[in-house]
Short mmCIF file of C-alpha atoms in Angstrom, two decimals:
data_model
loop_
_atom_site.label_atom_id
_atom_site.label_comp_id
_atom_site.label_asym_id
_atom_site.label_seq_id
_atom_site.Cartn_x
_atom_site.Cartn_y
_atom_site.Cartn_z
CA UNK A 1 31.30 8.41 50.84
CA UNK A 2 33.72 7.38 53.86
CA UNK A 3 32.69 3.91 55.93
CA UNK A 4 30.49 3.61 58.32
CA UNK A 5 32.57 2.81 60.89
CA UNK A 6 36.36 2.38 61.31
CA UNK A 7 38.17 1.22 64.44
CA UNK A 8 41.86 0.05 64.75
CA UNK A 9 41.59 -3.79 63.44
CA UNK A 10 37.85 -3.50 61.67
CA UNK A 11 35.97 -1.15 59.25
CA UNK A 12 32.31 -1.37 57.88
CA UNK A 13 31.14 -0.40 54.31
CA UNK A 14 28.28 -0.57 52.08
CA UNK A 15 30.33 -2.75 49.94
CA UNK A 16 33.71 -4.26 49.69
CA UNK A 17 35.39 -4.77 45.83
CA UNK A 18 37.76 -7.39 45.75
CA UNK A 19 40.68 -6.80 43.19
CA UNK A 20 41.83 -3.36 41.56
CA UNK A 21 41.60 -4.84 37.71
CA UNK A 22 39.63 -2.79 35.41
CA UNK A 23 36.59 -4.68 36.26
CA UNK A 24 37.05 -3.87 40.16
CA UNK A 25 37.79 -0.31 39.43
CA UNK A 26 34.85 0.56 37.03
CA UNK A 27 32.80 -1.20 39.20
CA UNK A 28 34.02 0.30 42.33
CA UNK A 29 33.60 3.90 40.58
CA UNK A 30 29.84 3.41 39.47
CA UNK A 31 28.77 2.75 43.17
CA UNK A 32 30.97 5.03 45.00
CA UNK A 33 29.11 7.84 42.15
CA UNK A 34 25.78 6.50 43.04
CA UNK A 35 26.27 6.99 46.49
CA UNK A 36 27.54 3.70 48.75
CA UNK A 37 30.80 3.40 51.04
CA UNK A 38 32.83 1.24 48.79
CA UNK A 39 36.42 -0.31 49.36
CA UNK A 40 38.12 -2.18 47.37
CA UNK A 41 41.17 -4.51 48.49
CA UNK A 42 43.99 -5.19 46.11
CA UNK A 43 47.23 -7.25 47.24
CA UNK A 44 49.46 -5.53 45.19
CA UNK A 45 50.57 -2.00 45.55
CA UNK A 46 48.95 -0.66 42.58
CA UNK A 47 45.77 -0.75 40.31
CA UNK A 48 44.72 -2.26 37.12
CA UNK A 49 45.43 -5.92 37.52
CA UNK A 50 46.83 -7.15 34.48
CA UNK A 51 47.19 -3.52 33.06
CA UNK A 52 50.88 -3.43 34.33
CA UNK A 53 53.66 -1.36 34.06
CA UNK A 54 57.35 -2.11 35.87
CA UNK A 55 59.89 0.77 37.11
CA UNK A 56 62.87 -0.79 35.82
CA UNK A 57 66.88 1.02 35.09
CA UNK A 58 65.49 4.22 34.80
CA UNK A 59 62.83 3.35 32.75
CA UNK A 60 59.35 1.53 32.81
CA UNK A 61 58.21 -1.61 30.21
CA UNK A 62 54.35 -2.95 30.01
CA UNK A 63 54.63 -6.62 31.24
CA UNK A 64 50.88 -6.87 30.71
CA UNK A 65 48.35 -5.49 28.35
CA UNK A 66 50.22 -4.34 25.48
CA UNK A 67 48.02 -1.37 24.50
CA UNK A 68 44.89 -0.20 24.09
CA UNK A 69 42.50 -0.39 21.04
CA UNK A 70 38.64 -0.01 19.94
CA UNK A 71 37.32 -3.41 21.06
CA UNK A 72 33.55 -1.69 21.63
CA UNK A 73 32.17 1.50 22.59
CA UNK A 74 33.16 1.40 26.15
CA UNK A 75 36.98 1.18 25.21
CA UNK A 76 36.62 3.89 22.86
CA UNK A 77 35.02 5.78 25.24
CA UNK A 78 38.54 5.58 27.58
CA UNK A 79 40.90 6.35 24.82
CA UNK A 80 38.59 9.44 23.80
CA UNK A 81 38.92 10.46 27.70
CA UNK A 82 42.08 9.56 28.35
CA UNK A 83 43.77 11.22 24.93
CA UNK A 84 41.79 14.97 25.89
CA UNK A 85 43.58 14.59 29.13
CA UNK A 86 46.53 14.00 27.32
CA UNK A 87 47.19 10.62 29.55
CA UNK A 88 47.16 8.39 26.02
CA UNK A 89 49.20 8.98 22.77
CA UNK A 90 48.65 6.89 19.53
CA UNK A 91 51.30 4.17 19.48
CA UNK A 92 51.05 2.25 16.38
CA UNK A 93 48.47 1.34 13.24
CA UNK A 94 50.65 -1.94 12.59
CA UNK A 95 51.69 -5.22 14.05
CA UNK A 96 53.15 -7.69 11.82
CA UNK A 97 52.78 -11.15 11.78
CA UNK A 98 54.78 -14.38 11.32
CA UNK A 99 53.45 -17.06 8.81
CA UNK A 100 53.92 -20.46 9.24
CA UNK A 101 55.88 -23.38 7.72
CA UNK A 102 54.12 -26.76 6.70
CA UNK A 103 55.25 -27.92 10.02
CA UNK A 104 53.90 -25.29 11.54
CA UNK A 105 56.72 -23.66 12.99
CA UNK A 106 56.76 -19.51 12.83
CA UNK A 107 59.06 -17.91 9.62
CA UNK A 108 59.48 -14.26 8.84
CA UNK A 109 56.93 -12.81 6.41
CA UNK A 110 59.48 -9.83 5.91
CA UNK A 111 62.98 -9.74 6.21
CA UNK A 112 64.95 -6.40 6.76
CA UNK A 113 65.06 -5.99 2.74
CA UNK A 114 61.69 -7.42 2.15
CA UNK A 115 58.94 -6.12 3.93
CA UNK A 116 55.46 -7.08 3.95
CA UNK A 117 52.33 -5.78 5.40
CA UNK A 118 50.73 -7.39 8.32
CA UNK A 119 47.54 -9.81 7.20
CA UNK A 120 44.89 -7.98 9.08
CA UNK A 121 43.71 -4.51 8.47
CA UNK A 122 45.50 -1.54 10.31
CA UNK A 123 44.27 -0.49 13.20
CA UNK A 124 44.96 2.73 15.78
CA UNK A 125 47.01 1.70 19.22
CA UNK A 126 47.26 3.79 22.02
CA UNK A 127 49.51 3.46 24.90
CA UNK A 128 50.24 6.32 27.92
CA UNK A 129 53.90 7.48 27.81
CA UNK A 130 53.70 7.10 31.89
CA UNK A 131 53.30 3.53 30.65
CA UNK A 132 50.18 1.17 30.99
CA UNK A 133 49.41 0.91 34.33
CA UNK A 134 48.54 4.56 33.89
CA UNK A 135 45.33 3.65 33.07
CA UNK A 136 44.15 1.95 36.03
CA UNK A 137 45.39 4.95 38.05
CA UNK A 138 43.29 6.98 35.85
CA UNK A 139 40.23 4.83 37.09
CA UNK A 140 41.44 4.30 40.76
CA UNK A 141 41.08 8.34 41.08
CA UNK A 142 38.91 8.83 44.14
CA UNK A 143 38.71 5.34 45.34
CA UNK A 144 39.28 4.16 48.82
CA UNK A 145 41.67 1.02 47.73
CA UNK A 146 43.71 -1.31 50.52
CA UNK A 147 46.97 -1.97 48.57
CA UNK A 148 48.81 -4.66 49.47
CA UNK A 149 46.22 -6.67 51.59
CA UNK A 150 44.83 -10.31 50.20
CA UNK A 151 41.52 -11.33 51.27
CA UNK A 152 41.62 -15.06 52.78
CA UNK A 153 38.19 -15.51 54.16
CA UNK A 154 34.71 -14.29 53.51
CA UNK A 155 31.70 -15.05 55.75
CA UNK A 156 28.73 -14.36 56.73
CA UNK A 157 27.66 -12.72 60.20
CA UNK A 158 24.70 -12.75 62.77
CA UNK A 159 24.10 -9.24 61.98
CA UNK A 160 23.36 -9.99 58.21
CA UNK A 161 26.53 -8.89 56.49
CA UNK A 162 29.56 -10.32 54.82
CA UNK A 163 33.02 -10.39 57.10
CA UNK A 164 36.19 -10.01 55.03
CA UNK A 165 39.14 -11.52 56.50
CA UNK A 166 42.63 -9.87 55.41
CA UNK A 167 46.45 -10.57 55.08
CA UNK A 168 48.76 -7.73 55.19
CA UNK A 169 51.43 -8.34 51.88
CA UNK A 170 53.37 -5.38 53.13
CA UNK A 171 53.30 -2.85 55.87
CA UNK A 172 50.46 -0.62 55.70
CA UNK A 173 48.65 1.20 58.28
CA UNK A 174 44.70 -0.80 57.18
CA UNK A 175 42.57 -2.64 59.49
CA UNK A 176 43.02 -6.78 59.08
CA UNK A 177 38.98 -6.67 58.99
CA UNK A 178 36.59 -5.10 57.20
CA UNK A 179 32.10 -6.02 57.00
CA UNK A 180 30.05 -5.03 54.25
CA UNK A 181 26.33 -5.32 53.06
CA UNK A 182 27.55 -6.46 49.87
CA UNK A 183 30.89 -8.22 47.97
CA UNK A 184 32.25 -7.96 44.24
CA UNK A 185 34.72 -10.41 44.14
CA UNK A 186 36.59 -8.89 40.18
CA UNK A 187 39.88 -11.27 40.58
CA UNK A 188 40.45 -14.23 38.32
CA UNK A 189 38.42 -17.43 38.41
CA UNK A 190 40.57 -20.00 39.82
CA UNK A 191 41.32 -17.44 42.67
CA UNK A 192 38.16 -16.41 43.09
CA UNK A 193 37.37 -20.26 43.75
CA UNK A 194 40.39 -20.90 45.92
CA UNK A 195 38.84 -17.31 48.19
CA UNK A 196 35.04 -18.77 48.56
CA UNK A 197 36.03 -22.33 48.99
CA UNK A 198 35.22 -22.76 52.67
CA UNK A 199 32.59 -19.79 52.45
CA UNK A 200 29.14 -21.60 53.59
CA UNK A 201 25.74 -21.66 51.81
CA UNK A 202 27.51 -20.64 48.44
CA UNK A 203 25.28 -23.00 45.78
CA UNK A 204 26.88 -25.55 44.11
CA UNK A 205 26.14 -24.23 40.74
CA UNK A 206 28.28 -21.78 41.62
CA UNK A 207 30.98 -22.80 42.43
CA UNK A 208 30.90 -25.66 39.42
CA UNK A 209 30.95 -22.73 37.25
CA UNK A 210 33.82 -20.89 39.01
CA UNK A 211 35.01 -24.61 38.49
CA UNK A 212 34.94 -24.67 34.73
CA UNK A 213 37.01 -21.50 34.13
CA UNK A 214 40.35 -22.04 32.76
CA UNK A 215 43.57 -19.75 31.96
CA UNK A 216 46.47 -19.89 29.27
CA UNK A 217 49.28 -18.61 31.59
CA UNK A 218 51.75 -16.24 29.76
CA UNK A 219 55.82 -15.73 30.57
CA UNK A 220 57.00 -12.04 29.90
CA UNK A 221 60.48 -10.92 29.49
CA UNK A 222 61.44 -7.14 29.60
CA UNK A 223 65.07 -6.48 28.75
CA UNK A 224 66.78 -3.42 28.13
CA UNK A 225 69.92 -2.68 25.66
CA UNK A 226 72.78 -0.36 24.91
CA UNK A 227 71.60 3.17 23.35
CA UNK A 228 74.05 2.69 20.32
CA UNK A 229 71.46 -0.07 18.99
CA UNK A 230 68.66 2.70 18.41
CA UNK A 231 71.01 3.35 15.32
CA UNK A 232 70.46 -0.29 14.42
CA UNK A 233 66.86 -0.38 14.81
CA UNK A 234 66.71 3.38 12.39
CA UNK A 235 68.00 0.97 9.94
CA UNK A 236 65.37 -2.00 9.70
CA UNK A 237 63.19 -1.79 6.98
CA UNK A 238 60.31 -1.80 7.82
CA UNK A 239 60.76 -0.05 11.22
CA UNK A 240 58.97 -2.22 13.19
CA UNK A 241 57.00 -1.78 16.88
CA UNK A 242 55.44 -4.95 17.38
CA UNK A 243 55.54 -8.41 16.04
CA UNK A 244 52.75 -11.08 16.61
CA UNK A 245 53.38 -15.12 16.24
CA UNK A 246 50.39 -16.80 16.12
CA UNK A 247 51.57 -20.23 15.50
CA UNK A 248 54.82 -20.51 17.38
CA UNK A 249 56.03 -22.81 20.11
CA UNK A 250 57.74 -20.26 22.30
CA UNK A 251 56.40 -17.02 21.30
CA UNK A 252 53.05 -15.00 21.33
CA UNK A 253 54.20 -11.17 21.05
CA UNK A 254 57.05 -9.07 20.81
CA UNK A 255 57.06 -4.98 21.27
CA UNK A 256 59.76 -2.27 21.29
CA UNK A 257 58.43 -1.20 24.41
CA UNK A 258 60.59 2.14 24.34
CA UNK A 259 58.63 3.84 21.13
CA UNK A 260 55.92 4.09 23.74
CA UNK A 261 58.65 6.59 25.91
CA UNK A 262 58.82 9.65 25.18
CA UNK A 263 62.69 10.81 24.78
CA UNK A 264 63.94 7.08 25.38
CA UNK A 265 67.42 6.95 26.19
CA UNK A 266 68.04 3.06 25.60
CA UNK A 267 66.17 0.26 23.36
CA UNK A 268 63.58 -1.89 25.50
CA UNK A 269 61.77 -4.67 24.57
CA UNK A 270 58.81 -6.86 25.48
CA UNK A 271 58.52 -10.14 24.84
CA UNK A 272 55.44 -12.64 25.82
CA UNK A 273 55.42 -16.45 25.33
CA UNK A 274 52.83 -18.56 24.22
CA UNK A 275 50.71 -20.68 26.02
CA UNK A 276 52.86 -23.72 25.40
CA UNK A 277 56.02 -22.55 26.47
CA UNK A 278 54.78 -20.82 30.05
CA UNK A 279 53.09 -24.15 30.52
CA UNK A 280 55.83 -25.65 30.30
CA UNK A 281 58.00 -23.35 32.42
CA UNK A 282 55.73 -21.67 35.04
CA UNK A 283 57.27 -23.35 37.93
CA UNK A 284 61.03 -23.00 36.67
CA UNK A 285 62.92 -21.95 39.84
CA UNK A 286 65.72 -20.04 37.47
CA UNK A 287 63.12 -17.40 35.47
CA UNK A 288 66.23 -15.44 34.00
CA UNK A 289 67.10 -18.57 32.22
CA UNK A 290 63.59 -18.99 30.77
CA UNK A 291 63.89 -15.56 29.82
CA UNK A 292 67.21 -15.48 28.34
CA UNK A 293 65.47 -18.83 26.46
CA UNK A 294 62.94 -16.62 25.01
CA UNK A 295 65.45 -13.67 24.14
CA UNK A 296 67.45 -16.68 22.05
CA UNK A 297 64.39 -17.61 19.65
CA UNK A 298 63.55 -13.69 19.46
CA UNK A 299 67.09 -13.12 18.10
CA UNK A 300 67.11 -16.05 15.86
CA UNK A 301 64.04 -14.67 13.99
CA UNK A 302 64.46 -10.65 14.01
CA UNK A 303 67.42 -9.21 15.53
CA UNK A 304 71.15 -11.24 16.55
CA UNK A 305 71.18 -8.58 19.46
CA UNK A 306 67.95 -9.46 20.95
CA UNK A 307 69.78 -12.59 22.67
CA UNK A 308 72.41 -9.99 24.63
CA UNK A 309 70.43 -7.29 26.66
CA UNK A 310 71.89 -5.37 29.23
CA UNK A 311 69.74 -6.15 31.77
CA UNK A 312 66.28 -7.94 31.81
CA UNK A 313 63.68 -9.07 33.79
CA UNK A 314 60.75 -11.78 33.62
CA UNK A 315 57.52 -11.94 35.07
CA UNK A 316 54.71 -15.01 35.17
CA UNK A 317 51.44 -14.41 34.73
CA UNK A 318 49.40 -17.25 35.64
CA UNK A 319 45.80 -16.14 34.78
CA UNK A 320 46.77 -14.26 31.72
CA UNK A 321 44.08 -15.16 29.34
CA UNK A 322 40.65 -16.93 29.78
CA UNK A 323 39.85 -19.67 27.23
CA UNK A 324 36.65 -20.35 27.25
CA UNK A 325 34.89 -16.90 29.33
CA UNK A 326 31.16 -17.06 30.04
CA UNK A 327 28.69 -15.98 28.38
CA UNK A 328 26.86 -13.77 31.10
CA UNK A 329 28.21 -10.47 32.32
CA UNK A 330 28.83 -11.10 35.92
CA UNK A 331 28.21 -14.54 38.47
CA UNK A 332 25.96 -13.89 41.23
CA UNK A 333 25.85 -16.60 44.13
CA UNK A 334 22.49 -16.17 44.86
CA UNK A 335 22.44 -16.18 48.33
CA UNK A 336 20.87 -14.32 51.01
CA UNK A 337 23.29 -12.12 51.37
CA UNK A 338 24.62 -10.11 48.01
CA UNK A 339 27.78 -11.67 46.51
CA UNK A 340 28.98 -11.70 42.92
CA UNK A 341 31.86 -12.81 40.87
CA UNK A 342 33.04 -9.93 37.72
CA UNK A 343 35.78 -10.21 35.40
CA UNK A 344 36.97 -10.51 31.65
CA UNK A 345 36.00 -14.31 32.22
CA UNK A 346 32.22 -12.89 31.97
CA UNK A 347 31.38 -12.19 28.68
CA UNK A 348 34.66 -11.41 26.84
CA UNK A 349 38.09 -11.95 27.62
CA UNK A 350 39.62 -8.37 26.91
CA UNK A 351 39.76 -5.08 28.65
CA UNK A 352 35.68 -4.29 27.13
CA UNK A 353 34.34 -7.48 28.67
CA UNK A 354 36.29 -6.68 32.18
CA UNK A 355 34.60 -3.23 31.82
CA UNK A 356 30.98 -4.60 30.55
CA UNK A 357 31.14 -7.22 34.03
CA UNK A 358 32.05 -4.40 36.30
CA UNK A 359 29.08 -2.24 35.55
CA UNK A 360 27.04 -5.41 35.47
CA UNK A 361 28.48 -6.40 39.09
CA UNK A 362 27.58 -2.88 40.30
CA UNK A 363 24.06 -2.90 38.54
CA UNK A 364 23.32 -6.37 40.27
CA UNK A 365 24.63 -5.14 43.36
CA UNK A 366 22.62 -1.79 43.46
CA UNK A 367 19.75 -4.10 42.88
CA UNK A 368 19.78 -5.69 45.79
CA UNK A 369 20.59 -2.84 48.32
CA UNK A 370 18.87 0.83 48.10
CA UNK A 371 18.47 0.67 43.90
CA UNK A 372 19.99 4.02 43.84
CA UNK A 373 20.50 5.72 40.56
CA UNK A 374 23.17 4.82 38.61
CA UNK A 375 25.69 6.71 36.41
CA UNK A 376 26.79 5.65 32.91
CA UNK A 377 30.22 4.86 31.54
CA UNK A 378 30.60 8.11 29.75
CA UNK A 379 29.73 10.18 33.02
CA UNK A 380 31.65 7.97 35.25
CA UNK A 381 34.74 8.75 33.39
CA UNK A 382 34.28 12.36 33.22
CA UNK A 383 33.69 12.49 36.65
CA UNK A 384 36.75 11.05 37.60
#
């Protein structure tokens, strides 16, 4: 449904989503189906958040989620949809693990003569060959989304509605305004705090609980090398495609991001940090170095090569994972005009709590305009 009005600087809608993570997009799809003028603003030039994918030398590496995998129904839902539209392939049923030392410092449970099975059941991965971030342009289909504009001030106006102030990232053609009956604010706490701030008459239970959320931040490193080491990798035993460390000091995760590519001409892998060590080196002004860091304790516990890539690049993540989520679905304000909060920090911190708050945003949110009918998850995706 297009807006109510648009003019050069300022556009009205029935409701204005603000972030294009999986909770902003399913969201923003359910209320767009049911009917209502819906945009949704995003400051970076693509959709689904932390659901990333990076063009990179030809190829493209997953810097965020690393795949995707039956966490509840709704989840299984998307990988049934996406896999008949042939948009998801299975990836793996395995990801090892590294055991731990009485110190508690991370050792190989297999070596490249000794493998070992991973200590938790196996368990189907899917990932799209167009990489990652393929899923949230599955679920941005149809969607009037604002790319590369940041929302810096919401208030409220004389004729009863919220008015969205915006900050061009890039050049785009969109209006630096925008008024709607209703706003979804689906971006991470701490930014959804720093956003409302100076927005009057929000309650102050509110905002303490927008207060309480906290993040472990996360350091990724995607580095490419030569195509004469896919001969080296044929040879490890087992063959490998991800690697977790659950008790280590510098790392979290490690993928061959490549098996994910169909016909992949050179060797790519992710690697994510742990908590610790992106703590510790968020605000490092030389990231390659951190990087190269991380590359140097990959190598010393899998592969010599891992600490010389051809090229590589690192990205921070500073809300990567919620500690300590909510236990509701979505954070109303309660105020007299409709505003709620959505994320993975509602009710589960992976990609089927992000999903479960969306809908539960755009239920909330029907509720207090015209109560129109709404679709389901299943029908929303087919319809898309």
């Amino acid at each position: 449904m297009p807006p109510l009005k648009m003019d050069a600087r300022l556009a009205v809608f029935d409701i204005a989503v603000i972030g294009a993570g999986m909770a902003g997009l399913i969201c923003a799809q359910q209320l767009r189906q049911a009917g209502y003028s819906v945009a949704v603003i995003e400051k970076s030039r693509g959709a689904g958040g932390r659901v990333a994918t990076r063009r990179l030398h030809g190829t493209r590496a997953d810097h965020g989620a690393r795949y995707l995998e039956r966490q509840g129904e709704m989840v299984q839902q998307l990988i049934e949809i996406m896999r008949d539209r042939d948009l998801l392939q299975f990836w793996t049923d395995t990801v090892y693990e590294f055991g731990t030392t009485e110190s508690g410092e991370a050792v190989a449970k297999y070596s490249p003569s000794s493998p070992s099975p991973p200590s938790s059941p196996s368990q189907n991965r899917y990932a799209p060959p167009a990489g990652m971030n393929s899923i949230g342009k599955f679920l941005a289909n149809n969607l009037e989304i604002w790319y590369s504009r940041r929302a810096i001030a919401i208030t409220p106006t004389k004729s009863k509605t919220w008015h969205l102030t915006l900050e061009a990232v890039g050049e785009n053609e969109h209006p630096q305004e925008l008024t709607a009956k209703a706003v979804v604010v689906a971006i991470p706490a701490p930014q959804a705090l720093m956003l409302l701030a100076e927005t009057k008459d929000l309650p102050s239970e509110f905002i303490d609980r927008l207060h309480s959320i906290d993040y472990d931040p996360c350091i990724t490193v995607m580095a490419g090398y030569p195509t004469e080491r896919q001969q080296d990798l044929a040879m490890l035993n087992p063959t490998w495609k991800a690697i977790s460390f659950p008790a280590d000091s510098h790392l979290a995760w490690i993928g061959l991001d490549s098996s994910k590519r169909q016909h992949s001409q050179q060797p790519v892998f992710v690697v994510q940090s742990s908590p610790t060590f992106a703590e510790n080196y968020l605000e490092s002004p030389d990231l390659e170095l951190v990087g190269k860091h991380l590359l140097e304790r990959a190598a010393e516990y899998l592969i010599p090569w891992l600490s010389t890539p051809e090229w590589l690049q690192v990205h921070r993540w500073r809300y990567a994972f919620c500690q300590h989520p909510l236990s509701i679905s979505c954070l109303p304000a309660m105020t007299l005009l409709p505003l709620v909060c959505a994320g993975d920090w509602c009710g589960g911190n992976q990609i089927e709590g992000a999903l479960h708050s969306g809908l539960a945003a755009a239920s909330w949110v029907n509720s207090m305009l015209a109560n129109n009918q709404l679709p389901d998850f299943n029908s929303i995706l087919r319809s898309i």
